[in-house]
Amino acid sequence: LYPAALDYVAPTSVASALSALVDGGEDAKIISGGQSLIPLLRLRFAAPSVLVDVRRLPGMRGISVDAPDLVIGALTRHADVLSSPHTTGRWAFLRVAASQIADPQVRNLGTLGGALAHADPEGDWASVMLSASAEVTLVSPRGTRVVPVREFLLGMFTTVLEPDEILTTIRLPGKAQRLGGDYQKLSRRVGDFASVGVAVVLGVRERGLVRKQTVIEQAGISLTAVGPINTAVPVAEDLIIGEVPSTELFKGAAELVARGLSPHDDARGSADYKRAVVRAYVVRGLQNAFRTAA
Amino acid sequence: MKISIELDGSETAFDVEPRTLLGQLLRDQGGVSGIRLDCETSTCGACTVLLDGEPIKSCAMLGVMADGERITTAAGLGSGPEAVVTSVLDSDDLLPCGECRQAMQLVAAALVRAQPQATRAEIARALSGTICRCTGYQTVVDAIKTAIDGARA
């Protein structure tokens, strides 16, 4: 299984990368880590005429804090998330997610930007970024635009990215007084896609001086592998925003998530099974997110 | 396309088609027969090499993408703790068929450098992208753990 013949360029500036994309037209394809794309090229599910390797573009790799937000360069690898000094405390849920992606070899090449742009409904990062209410920056010859991940994903393997547009950064808002998250993933074996994945992010704040009370001010609950695309569940998020965290509340949210779900029966499990797992994972994810909020 | 790779310590020039996979390039033009291209789906890990010291699958990277990079194969593993750890995997009793051996050795070498105090659980996680059909892994984890502890002592 080998890719079809193709041309390859490795530009070292955004301007030259954009002109390579414009020159290549619809047949040009961006490659970063290649951990999804190269298997597709080998199966000839994709046969671009030219690959534009963006890994040499400057300033697009690494994680930094732009207080209170976290900024992740699109070329940051899954393995970089596991070793970054910034993915601790309130951002530790990013490590929880990264550690569950594929296997160590894949994590050493695959990138966050590549995973988001690829938009595989069984990919993990899209759910995490939906729950974190992250935004992506897209650069094209027409300029720069910032798009919430909730508007970025359109469907299976489909995003708002134009053929001549490059995803450069991912920004996670951190204005919550305390922030925490979790990623619960069921996969049958290492390296397999998720049978079910649930990403949760919670922002909470203390209310009242005398009778202190913790209230949820930000909530993200998103699902992997139970529909045609990773999806957030606003109806469940809205239920818990403004409320005091409790297991009862979390169970109510899980019930709403499960009720709105229509997973498929497949080799990874029956629809009923997946619904039951999602229900359990939402409760567990919310409990872990609240417990670890910092 | 003309590229250059630091392969096992020596700068090596290649003239390669862009579609050629790194593993294919290293086997056919680099003479590295220890790289196995087995599963064809980027799953099994038998084609593992080290890219700047970190394990990657050479079947999931194009040769041209390695231009200017440092690639280590099992033949290029050095001395010291990593030799102690990788030599335990030479036994045919431990890895009978040998298909995954060089991948396991590269993963173990990278692990002992990155985490000289690795626990059994960390060793198992490090090996999780390297499939062995013979062993059931427990003896492999045991051998690496014993060797790591020995190398440190």
Short mmCIF file of C-alpha atoms in Angstrom, two decimals:
data_model
loop_
_atom_site.label_atom_id
_atom_site.label_comp_id
_atom_site.label_asym_id
_atom_site.label_seq_id
_atom_site.Cartn_x
_atom_site.Cartn_y
_atom_site.Cartn_z
CA LEU A 1 0.00 0.00 0.00
CA TYR A 2 1.80 3.08 -1.24
CA PRO A 3 0.62 6.61 -1.97
CA ALA A 4 -0.02 7.68 -5.55
CA ALA A 5 2.61 9.91 -7.13
CA LEU A 6 2.57 13.41 -5.71
CA ASP A 7 4.62 16.57 -5.44
CA TYR A 8 5.91 17.83 -2.10
CA VAL A 9 6.91 21.25 -0.86
CA ALA A 10 8.06 22.29 2.61
CA PRO A 11 7.74 26.08 2.78
CA THR A 12 9.43 27.99 5.58
CA SER A 13 7.13 31.01 5.65
CA VAL A 14 3.34 31.39 5.88
CA ALA A 15 3.40 33.54 2.73
CA SER A 16 5.12 30.84 0.66
CA ALA A 17 2.86 28.14 2.14
CA LEU A 18 -0.21 30.15 1.12
CA SER A 19 1.09 30.67 -2.41
CA ALA A 20 1.81 26.93 -2.69
CA LEU A 21 -1.79 26.25 -1.66
CA VAL A 22 -3.13 28.80 -4.16
CA ASP A 23 -0.96 27.33 -6.94
CA GLY A 24 -2.07 23.80 -6.09
CA GLY A 25 -5.76 24.69 -6.06
CA GLU A 26 -8.26 22.07 -4.93
CA ASP A 27 -5.70 19.29 -5.40
CA ALA A 28 -3.25 20.67 -2.87
CA LYS A 29 -3.37 19.27 0.64
CA ILE A 30 -1.71 20.44 3.85
CA ILE A 31 0.25 17.84 5.77
CA SER A 32 1.54 18.29 9.33
CA GLY A 33 2.09 15.15 11.44
CA GLY A 34 0.57 12.96 8.76
CA GLN A 35 -0.75 10.37 11.22
CA SER A 36 -4.22 10.41 9.67
CA LEU A 37 -3.32 11.61 6.18
CA ILE A 38 -0.54 9.15 5.33
CA PRO A 39 -2.68 6.07 6.06
CA LEU A 40 -5.38 7.64 3.85
CA LEU A 41 -2.84 8.28 1.08
CA ARG A 42 -1.70 4.67 1.35
CA LEU A 43 -5.27 3.42 1.03
CA ARG A 44 -5.67 5.94 -1.84
CA PHE A 45 -8.75 7.38 -0.17
CA ALA A 46 -6.93 10.64 -0.82
CA ALA A 47 -4.66 11.40 -3.76
CA PRO A 48 -3.63 15.07 -3.68
CA SER A 49 -1.35 16.27 -6.48
CA VAL A 50 0.80 18.28 -4.08
CA LEU A 51 1.44 18.05 -0.33
CA VAL A 52 2.28 21.30 1.44
CA ASP A 53 4.23 20.33 4.56
CA VAL A 54 3.61 23.08 7.11
CA ARG A 55 5.90 21.69 9.84
CA ARG A 56 8.66 24.18 9.00
CA LEU A 57 6.46 27.25 9.42
CA PRO A 58 7.85 29.41 12.24
CA GLY A 59 6.10 30.05 15.56
CA MET A 60 3.36 27.46 15.20
CA ARG A 61 4.59 24.88 17.69
CA GLY A 62 4.32 25.04 21.45
CA ILE A 63 1.98 25.95 24.28
CA SER A 64 1.99 29.36 25.99
CA VAL A 65 -0.10 31.30 28.46
CA ASP A 66 -1.63 34.58 27.31
CA ALA A 67 -3.32 35.28 30.64
CA PRO A 68 -5.92 34.14 31.32
CA ASP A 69 -6.04 32.13 28.08
CA LEU A 70 -3.97 29.16 26.91
CA VAL A 71 -2.61 29.37 23.37
CA ILE A 72 -1.59 26.23 21.48
CA GLY A 73 0.28 26.37 18.18
CA ALA A 74 -1.30 24.17 15.51
CA LEU A 75 1.92 22.19 15.06
CA THR A 76 2.05 21.22 18.74
CA ARG A 77 2.22 17.43 18.93
CA HIS A 78 0.09 15.29 21.22
CA ALA A 79 3.35 14.34 23.00
CA ASP A 80 4.15 18.04 23.57
CA VAL A 81 0.90 18.39 25.55
CA LEU A 82 2.15 15.64 27.87
CA SER A 83 5.44 17.43 28.60
CA SER A 84 4.43 21.11 28.57
CA PRO A 85 4.85 22.99 31.87
CA HIS A 86 1.55 24.78 31.11
CA THR A 87 -0.66 21.69 30.93
CA THR A 88 -0.92 21.36 34.69
CA GLY A 89 -3.41 22.70 37.23
CA ARG A 90 -6.47 24.10 35.46
CA TRP A 91 -5.24 22.85 32.08
CA ALA A 92 -4.33 19.33 33.25
CA PHE A 93 -7.37 17.92 31.43
CA LEU A 94 -5.44 18.45 28.18
CA ARG A 95 -2.92 15.88 29.41
CA VAL A 96 -5.72 13.52 30.35
CA ALA A 97 -6.97 13.71 26.75
CA ALA A 98 -3.54 13.59 25.08
CA SER A 99 -2.51 10.48 27.00
CA GLN A 100 -5.49 8.60 25.55
CA ILE A 101 -4.79 9.42 21.90
CA ALA A 102 -3.58 6.54 19.71
CA ASP A 103 -0.18 5.20 20.80
CA PRO A 104 3.20 6.73 21.76
CA GLN A 105 4.62 6.65 18.23
CA VAL A 106 1.58 8.44 16.81
CA ARG A 107 1.66 11.00 19.63
CA ASN A 108 5.26 11.83 18.68
CA LEU A 109 4.21 12.97 15.19
CA GLY A 110 0.51 13.85 15.21
CA THR A 111 -0.42 17.49 15.79
CA LEU A 112 -3.39 19.21 17.42
CA GLY A 113 -3.99 21.49 14.44
CA GLY A 114 -3.87 18.54 12.08
CA ALA A 115 -6.34 16.58 14.19
CA LEU A 116 -8.82 19.48 14.29
CA ALA A 117 -8.50 20.22 10.56
CA HIS A 118 -8.92 16.53 9.71
CA ALA A 119 -12.25 16.51 11.62
CA ASP A 120 -12.54 12.76 12.02
CA PRO A 121 -15.71 12.27 14.13
CA GLU A 122 -13.78 9.67 16.13
CA GLY A 123 -10.96 12.11 16.87
CA ASP A 124 -10.55 13.22 20.47
CA TRP A 125 -9.33 16.83 20.34
CA ALA A 126 -12.42 18.24 18.65
CA SER A 127 -14.56 17.21 21.64
CA VAL A 128 -12.07 18.66 24.10
CA MET A 129 -11.91 21.96 22.20
CA LEU A 130 -15.70 22.14 21.86
CA SER A 131 -16.04 21.72 25.62
CA ALA A 132 -13.32 24.30 26.29
CA SER A 133 -15.10 26.79 23.97
CA ALA A 134 -11.80 27.14 22.11
CA GLU A 135 -11.26 29.33 19.07
CA VAL A 136 -9.01 28.63 16.08
CA THR A 137 -7.12 31.19 14.01
CA LEU A 138 -7.20 30.63 10.25
CA VAL A 139 -4.88 32.40 7.83
CA SER A 140 -5.46 32.71 4.09
CA PRO A 141 -4.43 35.09 1.30
CA ARG A 142 -7.56 37.08 2.22
CA GLY A 143 -6.36 37.66 5.77
CA THR A 144 -6.86 36.20 9.23
CA ARG A 145 -10.09 35.10 10.87
CA VAL A 146 -10.87 33.68 14.29
CA VAL A 147 -13.55 30.99 14.42
CA PRO A 148 -15.04 29.28 17.50
CA VAL A 149 -14.52 25.49 17.27
CA ARG A 150 -18.30 25.25 17.71
CA GLU A 151 -18.65 26.91 14.27
CA PHE A 152 -15.47 25.42 12.76
CA LEU A 153 -16.70 21.81 12.54
CA LEU A 154 -19.32 21.27 9.84
CA GLY A 155 -19.54 17.50 9.52
CA MET A 156 -17.64 14.30 8.97
CA PHE A 157 -14.13 15.28 7.74
CA THR A 158 -15.54 18.73 6.93
CA THR A 159 -14.70 22.11 8.46
CA VAL A 160 -15.03 25.76 7.44
CA LEU A 161 -11.37 25.69 6.28
CA GLU A 162 -11.00 26.88 2.67
CA PRO A 163 -8.50 24.96 0.49
CA ASP A 164 -6.04 27.88 0.73
CA GLU A 165 -6.43 28.42 4.47
CA ILE A 166 -4.06 27.32 7.27
CA LEU A 167 -5.06 26.70 10.89
CA THR A 168 -2.31 28.38 12.91
CA THR A 169 -3.36 28.55 16.57
CA ILE A 170 -5.91 27.29 19.07
CA ARG A 171 -6.94 29.53 21.98
CA LEU A 172 -8.67 28.22 25.10
CA PRO A 173 -10.39 30.87 27.23
CA GLY A 174 -9.35 30.80 30.89
CA LYS A 175 -11.35 33.58 32.51
CA ALA A 176 -13.21 31.26 34.89
CA GLN A 177 -12.23 31.71 38.54
CA ARG A 178 -11.53 27.99 38.78
CA LEU A 179 -11.36 25.71 35.74
CA GLY A 180 -11.15 21.95 35.35
CA GLY A 181 -11.93 19.24 32.88
CA ASP A 182 -11.77 15.59 31.99
CA TYR A 183 -11.78 13.25 29.03
CA GLN A 184 -13.40 9.87 29.42
CA LYS A 185 -12.74 7.49 26.55
CA LEU A 186 -13.71 3.90 25.93
CA SER A 187 -11.64 2.12 23.32
CA ARG A 188 -11.39 -1.61 22.93
CA ARG A 189 -7.60 -1.67 22.64
CA VAL A 190 -4.62 0.67 22.41
CA GLY A 191 -4.58 2.67 19.21
CA ASP A 192 -8.18 1.90 18.33
CA PHE A 193 -10.60 4.74 17.75
CA ALA A 194 -12.97 5.66 20.56
CA SER A 195 -16.10 3.56 20.94
CA VAL A 196 -17.37 6.49 22.99
CA GLY A 197 -15.66 9.62 24.26
CA VAL A 198 -16.91 12.38 26.57
CA ALA A 199 -15.05 15.67 27.05
CA VAL A 200 -16.06 17.90 29.94
CA VAL A 201 -14.85 21.35 30.99
CA LEU A 202 -16.24 23.21 34.01
CA GLY A 203 -15.59 26.76 35.19
CA VAL A 204 -16.76 27.55 38.72
CA ARG A 205 -16.69 30.56 41.05
CA GLU A 206 -17.36 31.21 44.72
CA ARG A 207 -20.45 33.25 45.51
CA GLY A 208 -21.37 34.97 48.77
CA LEU A 209 -19.16 36.17 51.62
CA VAL A 210 -20.80 34.70 54.66
CA ARG A 211 -22.45 31.62 53.20
CA LYS A 212 -19.90 30.68 50.58
CA GLN A 213 -21.31 28.77 47.67
CA THR A 214 -19.72 27.37 44.53
CA VAL A 215 -21.56 28.04 41.29
CA ILE A 216 -20.95 26.74 37.78
CA GLU A 217 -20.28 29.64 35.40
CA GLN A 218 -18.92 27.79 32.37
CA ALA A 219 -19.78 24.31 31.16
CA GLY A 220 -18.80 22.21 28.18
CA ILE A 221 -20.02 18.67 27.52
CA SER A 222 -19.06 17.15 24.17
CA LEU A 223 -19.15 13.72 22.61
CA THR A 224 -16.83 11.67 20.42
CA ALA A 225 -17.79 8.81 18.09
CA VAL A 226 -21.54 8.75 18.74
CA GLY A 227 -22.61 10.81 15.72
CA PRO A 228 -21.43 12.05 12.33
CA ILE A 229 -19.27 14.69 14.00
CA ASN A 230 -18.04 15.60 17.47
CA THR A 231 -20.83 17.54 19.11
CA ALA A 232 -21.37 19.70 22.14
CA VAL A 233 -24.66 19.28 24.02
CA PRO A 234 -25.85 22.83 24.83
CA VAL A 235 -29.10 21.66 26.42
CA ALA A 236 -27.15 19.78 29.10
CA GLU A 237 -24.60 22.58 29.47
CA ASP A 238 -27.38 25.14 29.99
CA LEU A 239 -28.97 22.94 32.64
CA ILE A 240 -25.95 23.17 34.93
CA ILE A 241 -24.73 26.73 34.28
CA GLY A 242 -25.62 28.95 37.25
CA GLU A 243 -26.26 25.95 39.47
CA VAL A 244 -24.45 24.59 42.51
CA PRO A 245 -22.50 21.42 41.56
CA SER A 246 -23.93 18.16 42.90
CA THR A 247 -24.11 14.55 41.83
CA GLU A 248 -27.89 14.96 41.38
CA LEU A 249 -27.30 17.87 39.00
CA PHE A 250 -24.66 15.96 37.07
CA LYS A 251 -26.98 12.97 36.74
CA GLY A 252 -29.65 15.25 35.35
CA ALA A 253 -27.23 16.57 32.75
CA ALA A 254 -26.16 13.02 31.83
CA GLU A 255 -29.80 12.06 31.37
CA LEU A 256 -30.33 14.96 28.95
CA VAL A 257 -27.20 14.00 27.01
CA ALA A 258 -28.23 10.34 26.78
CA ARG A 259 -31.79 11.18 25.77
CA GLY A 260 -30.64 13.31 22.82
CA LEU A 261 -28.29 10.65 21.58
CA SER A 262 -28.78 8.36 18.57
CA PRO A 263 -25.63 6.24 18.30
CA HIS A 264 -25.34 3.39 15.80
CA ASP A 265 -25.04 -0.30 16.54
CA ASP A 266 -21.65 -1.42 15.27
CA ALA A 267 -18.69 -3.63 16.05
CA ARG A 268 -17.76 -1.32 18.93
CA GLY A 269 -21.06 -1.84 20.70
CA SER A 270 -24.84 -1.56 20.51
CA ALA A 271 -26.62 1.78 20.60
CA ASP A 272 -28.01 0.98 24.06
CA TYR A 273 -24.57 0.11 25.37
CA LYS A 274 -23.05 3.32 24.02
CA ARG A 275 -25.89 5.36 25.52
CA ALA A 276 -25.30 3.72 28.91
CA VAL A 277 -21.56 4.42 28.70
CA VAL A 278 -22.15 8.05 27.75
CA ARG A 279 -24.51 8.48 30.71
CA ALA A 280 -21.90 7.12 33.12
CA TYR A 281 -19.05 9.08 31.53
CA VAL A 282 -20.88 12.41 31.69
CA VAL A 283 -21.43 12.01 35.45
CA ARG A 284 -17.87 10.81 36.02
CA GLY A 285 -16.42 13.53 33.78
CA LEU A 286 -18.34 16.32 35.53
CA GLN A 287 -17.32 14.98 38.96
CA ASN A 288 -13.65 14.82 37.93
CA ALA A 289 -13.77 18.27 36.31
CA PHE A 290 -15.26 19.80 39.46
CA ARG A 291 -12.91 17.93 41.78
CA THR A 292 -9.82 19.07 39.82
CA ALA A 293 -10.93 22.64 39.09
CA ALA A 294 -8.05 25.00 39.94
CA MET B 1 13.95 14.91 -4.62
CA LYS B 2 17.40 15.12 -3.09
CA ILE B 3 17.39 14.93 0.71
CA SER B 4 19.87 14.25 3.47
CA ILE B 5 19.27 12.32 6.69
CA GLU B 6 21.61 11.75 9.63
CA LEU B 7 21.12 7.97 9.62
CA ASP B 8 22.62 6.15 12.60
CA GLY B 9 25.23 8.85 13.05
CA SER B 10 26.30 9.37 9.43
CA GLU B 11 24.98 12.04 7.12
CA THR B 12 23.41 10.13 4.23
CA ALA B 13 22.16 11.56 0.91
CA PHE B 14 19.13 10.11 -0.84
CA ASP B 15 17.38 10.82 -4.11
CA VAL B 16 13.78 9.88 -3.45
CA GLU B 17 10.27 10.16 -4.89
CA PRO B 18 8.07 12.27 -2.57
CA ARG B 19 5.53 9.46 -2.22
CA THR B 20 8.11 7.02 -0.83
CA LEU B 21 7.51 6.12 2.82
CA LEU B 22 10.40 6.67 5.22
CA GLY B 23 10.50 2.97 6.12
CA GLN B 24 10.58 1.97 2.46
CA LEU B 25 13.40 4.47 1.81
CA LEU B 26 15.49 3.25 4.74
CA ARG B 27 15.02 -0.40 3.76
CA ASP B 28 15.50 -0.10 -0.01
CA GLN B 29 18.07 2.66 -0.24
CA GLY B 30 19.48 2.84 3.27
CA GLY B 31 20.04 -0.91 3.66
CA VAL B 32 18.27 -1.06 7.01
CA SER B 33 16.68 -4.49 6.73
CA GLY B 34 15.72 -4.52 10.42
CA ILE B 35 12.79 -2.18 9.72
CA ARG B 36 9.70 -4.33 9.17
CA LEU B 37 6.84 -3.05 7.06
CA ASP B 38 4.19 -5.45 8.30
CA CYS B 39 0.65 -4.30 8.94
CA GLU B 40 0.29 -1.73 6.15
CA THR B 41 -2.14 0.25 8.32
CA SER B 42 0.20 2.15 10.67
CA THR B 43 -0.90 0.01 13.59
CA CYS B 44 1.69 -2.63 14.45
CA GLY B 45 4.75 -0.47 15.14
CA ALA B 46 7.25 -2.98 13.68
CA CYS B 47 8.61 -0.18 11.45
CA THR B 48 9.52 2.01 14.46
CA VAL B 49 12.62 4.21 14.22
CA LEU B 50 13.75 7.07 16.44
CA LEU B 51 13.28 10.59 15.06
CA ASP B 52 15.55 12.85 17.08
CA GLY B 53 15.50 10.20 19.81
CA GLU B 54 11.73 9.65 19.90
CA PRO B 55 9.93 6.56 18.55
CA ILE B 56 7.82 7.11 15.41
CA LYS B 57 6.40 4.77 12.78
CA SER B 58 8.46 4.97 9.59
CA CYS B 59 5.47 3.75 7.57
CA ALA B 60 3.47 6.82 8.60
CA MET B 61 5.98 9.41 7.45
CA LEU B 62 7.24 10.21 3.97
CA GLY B 63 10.97 9.96 3.38
CA VAL B 64 11.07 13.58 2.21
CA MET B 65 9.61 14.69 5.54
CA ALA B 66 12.77 13.41 7.25
CA ASP B 67 15.05 15.73 5.25
CA GLY B 68 17.61 17.19 7.65
CA GLU B 69 16.47 15.01 10.55
CA ARG B 70 18.34 12.57 12.80
CA ILE B 71 17.06 9.01 12.43
CA THR B 72 18.20 6.11 14.60
CA THR B 73 17.54 2.46 13.80
CA ALA B 74 18.32 -0.52 16.01
CA ALA B 75 21.69 -0.82 14.24
CA GLY B 76 22.59 2.65 15.48
CA LEU B 77 21.75 2.21 19.16
CA GLY B 78 24.64 3.26 21.36
CA SER B 79 26.33 1.94 24.44
CA GLY B 80 25.68 2.58 28.14
CA PRO B 81 22.28 2.09 29.79
CA GLU B 82 20.47 1.78 26.46
CA ALA B 83 22.75 -1.09 25.38
CA VAL B 84 22.10 -2.92 28.64
CA VAL B 85 18.36 -2.50 28.20
CA THR B 86 18.25 -3.41 24.51
CA SER B 87 20.56 -6.42 24.83
CA VAL B 88 18.02 -8.26 27.01
CA LEU B 89 15.67 -8.22 24.04
CA ASP B 90 18.15 -10.15 21.89
CA SER B 91 17.07 -13.46 23.45
CA ASP B 92 15.03 -15.72 21.18
CA ASP B 93 13.28 -17.09 24.27
CA LEU B 94 11.92 -13.63 24.96
CA LEU B 95 10.93 -12.60 21.44
CA PRO B 96 10.74 -15.89 19.51
CA CYS B 97 9.87 -14.75 16.00
CA GLY B 98 11.88 -11.54 16.14
CA GLU B 99 9.54 -9.51 13.96
CA CYS B 100 8.99 -6.80 16.58
CA ARG B 101 12.43 -7.08 18.19
CA GLN B 102 14.11 -4.02 16.74
CA ALA B 103 11.03 -1.88 17.37
CA MET B 104 10.93 -3.06 20.99
CA GLN B 105 14.64 -2.29 21.36
CA LEU B 106 14.22 1.23 19.99
CA VAL B 107 11.25 1.91 22.26
CA ALA B 108 13.16 0.56 25.27
CA ALA B 109 16.24 2.65 24.39
CA ALA B 110 14.19 5.84 24.09
CA LEU B 111 12.42 5.03 27.37
CA VAL B 112 15.58 4.44 29.41
CA ARG B 113 16.94 7.76 28.19
CA ALA B 114 13.74 9.73 28.85
CA GLN B 115 12.68 7.94 32.05
CA PRO B 116 15.62 6.14 33.69
CA GLN B 117 13.34 5.26 36.63
CA ALA B 118 10.46 3.90 34.54
CA THR B 119 7.99 1.70 36.39
CA ARG B 120 6.40 -1.46 35.01
CA ALA B 121 3.27 0.53 34.13
CA GLU B 122 5.34 3.16 32.30
CA ILE B 123 7.20 0.46 30.39
CA ALA B 124 3.90 -1.14 29.37
CA ARG B 125 2.57 2.23 28.20
CA ALA B 126 5.75 2.91 26.22
CA LEU B 127 5.37 -0.48 24.48
CA SER B 128 1.67 0.05 23.76
CA GLY B 129 2.30 1.03 20.14
CA THR B 130 4.47 -1.99 19.42
CA ILE B 131 2.55 -5.17 18.80
CA CYS B 132 4.05 -8.59 19.56
CA ARG B 133 2.13 -11.71 18.55
CA CYS B 134 4.35 -14.16 20.44
CA THR B 135 4.78 -13.11 24.02
CA GLY B 136 1.80 -11.57 25.73
CA TYR B 137 4.22 -8.80 26.76
CA GLN B 138 4.58 -9.65 30.46
CA THR B 139 8.01 -11.24 30.06
CA VAL B 140 9.12 -8.36 27.86
CA VAL B 141 8.06 -5.80 30.47
CA ASP B 142 9.78 -7.89 33.17
CA ALA B 143 13.02 -8.10 31.18
CA ILE B 144 13.10 -4.37 30.45
CA LYS B 145 12.32 -3.54 34.09
CA THR B 146 15.10 -5.80 35.35
CA ALA B 147 17.54 -4.35 32.81
CA ILE B 148 16.56 -0.74 33.64
CA ASP B 149 17.09 -1.37 37.35
CA GLY B 150 20.39 -3.12 36.58
CA ALA B 151 21.58 -0.33 34.30
CA ARG B 152 20.89 2.21 37.01
CA ALA B 153 22.71 0.26 39.72
#
